[in-house]
PDB file of C-alpha atoms in Angstrom:
ATOM      1  CA  MET O 110       2.667  11.527 -12.220  1.00  0.00           C
ATOM      2  CA  ALA O 111       4.786  11.365 -15.276  1.00  0.00           C
ATOM      3  CA  VAL O 112       5.777   7.613 -14.509  1.00  0.00           C
ATOM      4  CA  LEU O 113       2.030   6.670 -13.652  1.00  0.00           C
ATOM      5  CA  ARG O 114       0.418   8.314 -16.480  1.00  0.00           C
ATOM      6  CA  PRO O 115       1.627   5.985 -19.527  1.00  0.00           C
ATOM      7  CA  GLN O 116       1.080   2.626 -17.760  1.00  0.00           C
ATOM      8  CA  PHE O 117      -1.832   3.496 -15.211  1.00  0.00           C
ATOM      9  CA  TRP O 118      -4.298   1.075 -16.688  1.00  0.00           C
ATOM     10  CA  THR O 119      -2.009  -1.619 -16.679  1.00  0.00           C
ATOM     11  CA  LEU O 120      -0.876  -0.928 -13.103  1.00  0.00           C
ATOM     12  CA  PHE O 121      -4.528  -0.883 -12.230  1.00  0.00           C
ATOM     13  CA  ALA O 122      -5.345  -3.984 -13.708  1.00  0.00           C
ATOM     14  CA  ILE O 123      -2.401  -5.769 -12.080  1.00  0.00           C
ATOM     15  CA  ALA O 124      -3.281  -4.307  -8.519  1.00  0.00           C
ATOM     16  CA  ALA O 125      -7.082  -4.703  -8.479  1.00  0.00           C
ATOM     17  CA  PRO O 126      -7.139  -8.634  -7.867  1.00  0.00           C
ATOM     18  CA  PHE O 127      -4.866  -8.082  -4.849  1.00  0.00           C
ATOM     19  CA  THR O 128      -6.562  -4.851  -3.550  1.00  0.00           C
ATOM     20  CA  LEU O 129      -9.726  -3.806  -4.941  1.00  0.00           C
ATOM     21  CA  LEU O 130     -11.531  -7.176  -5.113  1.00  0.00           C
ATOM     22  CA  VAL O 131     -10.086  -8.166  -1.496  1.00  0.00           C
ATOM     23  CA  ASP O 132     -11.377  -4.826   0.003  1.00  0.00           C
ATOM     24  CA  VAL O 133     -14.797  -5.360  -1.708  1.00  0.00           C
ATOM     25  CA  ALA O 134     -14.929  -8.729  -0.663  1.00  0.00           C
ATOM     26  CA  LEU O 135     -14.109  -7.943   3.241  1.00  0.00           C
ATOM     27  CA  THR O 136     -16.534  -5.061   3.252  1.00  0.00           C
ATOM     28  CA  LEU O 137     -19.277  -7.098   1.957  1.00  0.00           C
ATOM     29  CA  PHE O 138     -18.732 -10.642   3.594  1.00  0.00           C
ATOM     30  CA  GLY O 139     -16.099 -10.034   6.213  1.00  0.00           C
ATOM     31  CA  PRO O 140     -16.831  -9.311   9.970  1.00  0.00           C
ATOM     32  CA  GLU O 141     -17.767  -6.012  11.088  1.00  0.00           C
ATOM     33  CA  PRO O 142     -15.120  -3.449  11.735  1.00  0.00           C
ATOM     34  CA  PRO O 143     -14.371  -3.104  15.414  1.00  0.00           C
ATOM     35  CA  LYS O 144     -15.693   0.173  16.867  1.00  0.00           C
ATOM     36  CA  THR O 145     -13.442   0.097  19.997  1.00  0.00           C
ATOM     37  CA  PRO O 146      -9.862  -1.539  20.508  1.00  0.00           C
ATOM     38  CA  ALA O 147     -11.557  -4.052  22.889  1.00  0.00           C
ATOM     39  CA  GLU O 148     -13.425  -5.335  20.059  1.00  0.00           C
ATOM     40  CA  LEU O 149     -10.498  -6.106  17.946  1.00  0.00           C
ATOM     41  CA  THR O 150     -10.036  -9.749  18.509  1.00  0.00           C
ATOM     42  CA  PRO O 151      -6.941 -11.738  17.187  1.00  0.00           C
ATOM     43  CA  ARG O 152      -9.237 -13.360  14.515  1.00  0.00           C
ATOM     44  CA  ILE O 153     -10.740 -10.102  13.280  1.00  0.00           C
ATOM     45  CA  ALA O 154      -7.471  -8.557  13.149  1.00  0.00           C
ATOM     46  CA  VAL O 155      -6.131 -11.435  11.046  1.00  0.00           C
ATOM     47  CA  VAL O 156      -9.065 -11.285   8.609  1.00  0.00           C
ATOM     48  CA  ILE O 157      -9.296  -7.278   8.167  1.00  0.00           C
ATOM     49  CA  ILE O 158      -5.781  -6.391   8.734  1.00  0.00           C
ATOM     50  CA  LEU O 159      -3.129  -9.215   8.210  1.00  0.00           C
ATOM     51  CA  ILE O 160      -4.655 -11.041   5.030  1.00  0.00           C
ATOM     52  CA  PRO O 161      -5.404  -8.052   3.170  1.00  0.00           C
ATOM     53  CA  ALA O 162      -2.034  -6.623   3.963  1.00  0.00           C
ATOM     54  CA  LEU O 163      -0.353  -9.859   2.954  1.00  0.00           C
ATOM     55  CA  ILE O 164      -2.294  -9.959  -0.417  1.00  0.00           C
ATOM     56  CA  GLY O 165      -1.888  -6.431  -1.135  1.00  0.00           C
ATOM     57  CA  GLY O 166       1.832  -6.686  -0.793  1.00  0.00           C
ATOM     58  CA  ILE O 167       1.903  -8.847  -4.090  1.00  0.00           C
ATOM     59  CA  ALA O 168       0.132  -5.686  -5.838  1.00  0.00           C
ATOM     60  CA  GLN O 169       2.816  -3.273  -4.439  1.00  0.00           C
ATOM     61  CA  LEU O 170       5.676  -5.464  -5.576  1.00  0.00           C
ATOM     62  CA  ALA O 171       4.350  -5.987  -8.930  1.00  0.00           C
ATOM     63  CA  VAL O 172       3.556  -2.183  -9.398  1.00  0.00           C
ATOM     64  CA  ALA O 173       6.977  -1.308  -8.172  1.00  0.00           C
ATOM     65  CA  HIS O 174       8.598  -3.965 -10.576  1.00  0.00           C
ATOM     66  CA  LEU O 175       6.800  -2.450 -13.523  1.00  0.00           C
ATOM     67  CA  ILE O 176       7.752   1.080 -12.604  1.00  0.00           C
ATOM     68  CA  ALA O 177      11.318   0.333 -12.226  1.00  0.00           C
ATOM     69  CA  ARG O 178      11.387  -1.787 -15.506  1.00  0.00           C
ATOM     70  CA  PRO O 179       8.523  -0.696 -17.617  1.00  0.00           C
ATOM     71  CA  GLU O 180       9.871  -2.941 -20.407  1.00  0.00           C
ATOM     72  CA  ASP O 181       8.839  -6.025 -18.572  1.00  0.00           C
ATOM     73  CA  THR O 182       5.176  -7.560 -18.922  1.00  0.00           C
ATOM     74  CA  PRO O 183       2.688  -8.162 -15.924  1.00  0.00           C
ATOM     75  CA  ARG O 184       3.553 -11.608 -15.981  1.00  0.00           C
ATOM     76  CA  VAL O 185       7.082 -11.140 -15.190  1.00  0.00           C
ATOM     77  CA  ALA O 186       6.246  -8.425 -12.621  1.00  0.00           C
ATOM     78  CA  LEU O 187       3.897 -10.779 -10.890  1.00  0.00           C
ATOM     79  CA  ALA O 188       6.463 -13.797 -11.097  1.00  0.00           C
ATOM     80  CA  ALA O 189       8.954 -11.283  -9.465  1.00  0.00           C
ATOM     81  CA  ALA O 190       6.489 -10.192  -6.949  1.00  0.00           C
ATOM     82  CA  PHE O 191       5.649 -13.677  -5.631  1.00  0.00           C
ATOM     83  CA  ALA O 192       9.686 -14.666  -5.699  1.00  0.00           C
ATOM     84  CA  VAL O 193      10.616 -11.860  -3.276  1.00  0.00           C
ATOM     85  CA  LEU O 194       7.342 -11.871  -1.148  1.00  0.00           C
ATOM     86  CA  PRO O 195       8.561 -13.913   1.850  1.00  0.00           C
ATOM     87  CA  ALA O 196      11.873 -11.588   2.212  1.00  0.00           C
ATOM     88  CA  TYR O 197       9.597  -8.466   1.594  1.00  0.00           C
ATOM     89  CA  LEU O 198       7.159  -9.649   4.406  1.00  0.00           C
ATOM     90  CA  GLY O 199      10.093 -10.401   6.772  1.00  0.00           C
ATOM     91  CA  ALA O 200      11.436  -6.748   6.190  1.00  0.00           C
ATOM     92  CA  VAL O 201       7.854  -5.245   6.565  1.00  0.00           C
ATOM     93  CA  LEU O 202       7.246  -7.231  10.069  1.00  0.00           C
ATOM     94  CA  LEU O 203      10.903  -6.265  11.291  1.00  0.00           C
ATOM     95  CA  SER O 204      10.435  -2.553  10.432  1.00  0.00           C
ATOM     96  CA  GLY O 205       6.860  -2.445  11.832  1.00  0.00           C
ATOM     97  CA  ILE O 206       8.393  -2.888  15.361  1.00  0.00           C
ATOM     98  CA  PRO O 207      10.586   0.312  15.570  1.00  0.00           C
ATOM     99  CA  THR O 208       8.093   2.217  13.732  1.00  0.00           C
ATOM    100  CA  GLY O 209       5.103   1.052  16.067  1.00  0.00           C
ATOM    101  CA  ILE O 210       7.197   1.889  19.177  1.00  0.00           C
ATOM    102  CA  GLY O 211       8.257   5.297  17.492  1.00  0.00           C
ATOM    103  CA  LEU O 212       4.643   6.064  16.778  1.00  0.00           C
ATOM    104  CA  LEU O 213       3.450   4.979  20.282  1.00  0.00           C
ATOM    105  CA  LEU O 214       5.978   6.991  22.066  1.00  0.00           C
ATOM    106  CA  LEU O 215       6.132  10.038  19.782  1.00  0.00           C
ATOM    107  CA  VAL O 216       4.525  10.414  16.590  1.00  0.00           C
ATOM    108  CA  ILE O 217       7.370  12.212  14.728  1.00  0.00           C
ATOM    109  CA  PRO O 218      10.195   9.450  15.518  1.00  0.00           C
ATOM    110  CA  GLY O 219       7.753   6.780  14.392  1.00  0.00           C
ATOM    111  CA  LEU O 220       7.179   8.636  11.124  1.00  0.00           C
ATOM    112  CA  TYR O 221      11.167   9.306  10.986  1.00  0.00           C
ATOM    113  CA  ILE O 222      11.863   5.493  10.886  1.00  0.00           C
ATOM    114  CA  ALA O 223       9.245   5.069   8.191  1.00  0.00           C
ATOM    115  CA  ALA O 224      10.609   7.450   6.076  1.00  0.00           C
ATOM    116  CA  ARG O 225      14.140   5.917   6.398  1.00  0.00           C
ATOM    117  CA  LEU O 226      12.461   2.519   5.401  1.00  0.00           C
ATOM    118  CA  PHE O 227      10.088   3.875   2.807  1.00  0.00           C
ATOM    119  CA  LEU O 228      11.975   2.244   0.200  1.00  0.00           C
ATOM    120  CA  ILE O 229      11.659  -1.341   1.054  1.00  0.00           C
ATOM    121  CA  VAL O 230       9.128  -2.238  -1.610  1.00  0.00           C
ATOM    122  CA  PRO O 231      11.227  -1.411  -4.612  1.00  0.00           C
ATOM    123  CA  ILE O 232      14.511  -2.701  -2.851  1.00  0.00           C
ATOM    124  CA  ALA O 233      12.970  -5.955  -2.255  1.00  0.00           C
ATOM    125  CA  VAL O 234      11.715  -6.533  -5.865  1.00  0.00           C
ATOM    126  CA  VAL O 235      14.546  -4.686  -7.891  1.00  0.00           C
ATOM    127  CA  GLU O 236      17.576  -5.814  -5.812  1.00  0.00           C
ATOM    128  CA  ARG O 237      16.048  -9.281  -4.461  1.00  0.00           C
ATOM    129  CA  LEU O 238      17.983  -8.937  -0.944  1.00  0.00           C
ATOM    130  CA  GLY O 239      17.289 -10.705   2.056  1.00  0.00           C
ATOM    131  CA  MET O 240      14.994  -9.058   4.745  1.00  0.00           C
ATOM    132  CA  ILE O 241      17.635  -7.691   6.990  1.00  0.00           C
ATOM    133  CA  ALA O 242      19.680  -6.440   3.775  1.00  0.00           C
ATOM    134  CA  ILE O 243      16.673  -4.870   2.408  1.00  0.00           C
ATOM    135  CA  LEU O 244      16.320  -2.641   5.783  1.00  0.00           C
ATOM    136  CA  LYS O 245      19.767  -1.705   5.746  1.00  0.00           C
ATOM    137  CA  ARG O 246      19.740  -0.853   2.074  1.00  0.00           C
ATOM    138  CA  SER O 247      16.647   1.570   2.611  1.00  0.00           C
ATOM    139  CA  TRP O 248      18.392   3.168   5.507  1.00  0.00           C
ATOM    140  CA  THR O 249      21.502   3.741   3.702  1.00  0.00           C
ATOM    141  CA  LEU O 250      19.622   5.133   0.498  1.00  0.00           C
ATOM    142  CA  THR O 251      17.803   7.586   2.628  1.00  0.00           C
ATOM    143  CA  GLU O 252      20.433   8.929   4.708  1.00  0.00           C
ATOM    144  CA  GLY O 253      20.431  12.816   4.153  1.00  0.00           C
ATOM    145  CA  HIS O 254      16.982  12.686   2.596  1.00  0.00           C
ATOM    146  CA  ALA O 255      14.564  11.756   5.568  1.00  0.00           C
ATOM    147  CA  GLY O 256      13.297  15.169   5.998  1.00  0.00           C
ATOM    148  CA  SER O 257      11.956  15.415   2.250  1.00  0.00           C
ATOM    149  CA  ILE O 258      10.443  12.014   2.443  1.00  0.00           C
ATOM    150  CA  LEU O 259       9.113  12.535   6.178  1.00  0.00           C
ATOM    151  CA  LEU O 260       7.425  15.850   4.490  1.00  0.00           C
ATOM    152  CA  PHE O 261       5.866  13.711   1.816  1.00  0.00           C
ATOM    153  CA  LEU O 262       4.621  10.991   4.096  1.00  0.00           C
ATOM    154  CA  LEU O 263       2.848  13.917   6.044  1.00  0.00           C
ATOM    155  CA  LEU O 264       1.289  15.166   3.001  1.00  0.00           C
ATOM    156  CA  ALA O 265       0.319  11.655   1.803  1.00  0.00           C
ATOM    157  CA  ILE O 266      -1.327  10.851   5.218  1.00  0.00           C
ATOM    158  CA  LEU O 267      -3.329  13.928   5.160  1.00  0.00           C
ATOM    159  CA  PHE O 268      -4.537  13.538   1.525  1.00  0.00           C
ATOM    160  CA  LEU O 269      -5.261   9.850   2.161  1.00  0.00           C
ATOM    161  CA  PHE O 270      -7.420  10.908   5.199  1.00  0.00           C
ATOM    162  CA  GLY O 271      -9.395  13.490   2.938  1.00  0.00           C
ATOM    163  CA  ALA O 272      -9.656  11.283  -0.069  1.00  0.00           C
ATOM    164  CA  THR O 273     -10.977   8.184   2.252  1.00  0.00           C
ATOM    165  CA  VAL O 274     -13.613  10.528   4.043  1.00  0.00           C
ATOM    166  CA  LEU O 275     -14.614  11.968   0.570  1.00  0.00           C
ATOM    167  CA  ALA O 276     -14.910   8.401  -0.854  1.00  0.00           C
ATOM    168  CA  SER O 277     -16.878   6.988   1.997  1.00  0.00           C
ATOM    169  CA  GLY O 278     -19.031  10.044   1.829  1.00  0.00           C
ATOM    170  CA  VAL O 279     -19.751   9.670  -2.026  1.00  0.00           C
ATOM    171  CA  GLY O 280     -20.229   5.802  -1.679  1.00  0.00           C
ATOM    172  CA  ALA O 281     -22.749   6.459   1.247  1.00  0.00           C
ATOM    173  CA  ALA O 282     -24.667   8.997  -0.666  1.00  0.00           C
ATOM    174  CA  LEU O 283     -24.880   6.977  -3.739  1.00  0.00           C
ATOM    175  CA  GLY O 284     -25.750   3.910  -1.661  1.00  0.00           C
ATOM    176  CA  SER O 285     -28.449   5.688   0.053  1.00  0.00           C
ATOM    177  CA  VAL O 286     -29.791   6.549  -3.326  1.00  0.00           C
ATOM    178  CA  LEU O 287     -29.859   3.110  -4.586  1.00  0.00           C
ATOM    179  CA  THR O 288     -31.463   2.002  -1.380  1.00  0.00           C
ATOM    180  CA  LEU O 289     -34.238   4.259  -1.608  1.00  0.00           C
ATOM    181  CA  ALA O 290     -34.690   3.272  -5.055  1.00  0.00           C
ATOM    182  CA  GLY O 291     -35.089  -0.343  -3.915  1.00  0.00           C
ATOM    183  CA  LEU O 292     -31.739  -1.380  -4.830  1.00  0.00           C
ATOM    184  CA  LYS O 293     -30.291  -1.967  -1.275  1.00  0.00           C
ATOM    185  CA  ALA O 294     -27.706  -4.676  -2.376  1.00  0.00           C
ATOM    186  CA  VAL O 295     -26.375  -2.601  -5.302  1.00  0.00           C
ATOM    187  CA  GLY O 296     -26.364   0.554  -3.104  1.00  0.00           C
ATOM    188  CA  THR O 297     -24.054  -1.459  -0.627  1.00  0.00           C
ATOM    189  CA  PHE O 298     -21.815  -2.878  -3.315  1.00  0.00           C
ATOM    190  CA  VAL O 299     -21.440   0.673  -4.923  1.00  0.00           C
ATOM    191  CA  ALA O 300     -20.604   2.047  -1.433  1.00  0.00           C
ATOM    192  CA  ALA O 301     -17.872  -0.518  -0.937  1.00  0.00           C
ATOM    193  CA  LEU O 302     -16.474  -0.251  -4.512  1.00  0.00           C
ATOM    194  CA  ALA O 303     -15.969   3.481  -4.068  1.00  0.00           C
ATOM    195  CA  SER O 304     -14.228   3.175  -0.785  1.00  0.00           C
ATOM    196  CA  ALA O 305     -12.088   0.352  -2.329  1.00  0.00           C
ATOM    197  CA  LEU O 306     -11.334   1.958  -5.545  1.00  0.00           C
ATOM    198  CA  VAL O 307      -9.786   5.035  -3.956  1.00  0.00           C
ATOM    199  CA  GLY O 308      -7.642   2.974  -1.499  1.00  0.00           C
ATOM    200  CA  MET O 309      -6.393   1.134  -4.567  1.00  0.00           C
ATOM    201  CA  ILE O 310      -5.536   4.161  -6.605  1.00  0.00           C
ATOM    202  CA  LEU O 311      -3.770   5.865  -3.392  1.00  0.00           C
ATOM    203  CA  SER O 312      -1.750   2.327  -2.868  1.00  0.00           C
ATOM    204  CA  ILE O 313      -0.441   2.553  -6.311  1.00  0.00           C
ATOM    205  CA  ALA O 314       0.391   6.322  -5.962  1.00  0.00           C
ATOM    206  CA  VAL O 315       2.430   5.686  -2.912  1.00  0.00           C
ATOM    207  CA  THR O 316       4.278   2.598  -4.284  1.00  0.00           C
ATOM    208  CA  ALA O 317       5.121   4.500  -7.522  1.00  0.00           C
ATOM    209  CA  ALA O 318       6.570   7.476  -5.409  1.00  0.00           C
ATOM    210  CA  ALA O 319       8.704   5.113  -3.260  1.00  0.00           C
ATOM    211  CA  THR O 320       9.870   3.519  -6.589  1.00  0.00           C
ATOM    212  CA  VAL O 321      10.897   6.899  -8.250  1.00  0.00           C
ATOM    213  CA  ILE O 322      12.674   8.092  -5.098  1.00  0.00           C
ATOM    214  CA  TYR O 323      14.488   4.787  -4.973  1.00  0.00           C
ATOM    215  CA  LEU O 324      15.400   5.040  -8.707  1.00  0.00           C
ATOM    216  CA  LYS O 325      16.834   8.429  -8.136  1.00  0.00           C
ATOM    217  CA  LEU O 326      18.711   7.484  -5.086  1.00  0.00           C
ATOM    218  CA  ARG O 327      20.214   4.354  -5.819  1.00  0.00           C
TER     219      ARG O 327
END
């Protein structure tokens, strides 16, 4: 919080085009989210999962850069984010394999691997390593600290779930009120905006946490 407070609105402004606007646009104009795994076609997965993750990665990298180097400008942070994006995406894809297997087999092993690889965003944008080196560096830095990071991740997941449910409820309530008032389109937009806003703020907070941990451990 001490890191976020002085530059929160700068981080908000740099993240919004890549997270907030994308989420709102997908909610309003994208395909209907699947209700069952069978409905999750490759096309829908690409549109609602892969593309937002790719675009959102730019925001995470830029946010991490500004927190690690607050003297830099947003333009410099964005330039750095685009420069390291290929290596970062490669590291994310590689890390997703063992993490996914661990989550499928037993939840805790998957979360443990996620904790050991939690620092890939700040490492990618600050140290500018290759994708394999990013993973190795995160694994090395988190040695002996996995328990603390794992506890943080568990608390973050619970908070994320609660905040998402709350945002969805508030957004739906406001949307219903506006719909009853004859402003259905506005109501739909407000509901989408509320959910996307909470998601973006949580993304900034988690990225900030990863960066602070990285700065303390390096």
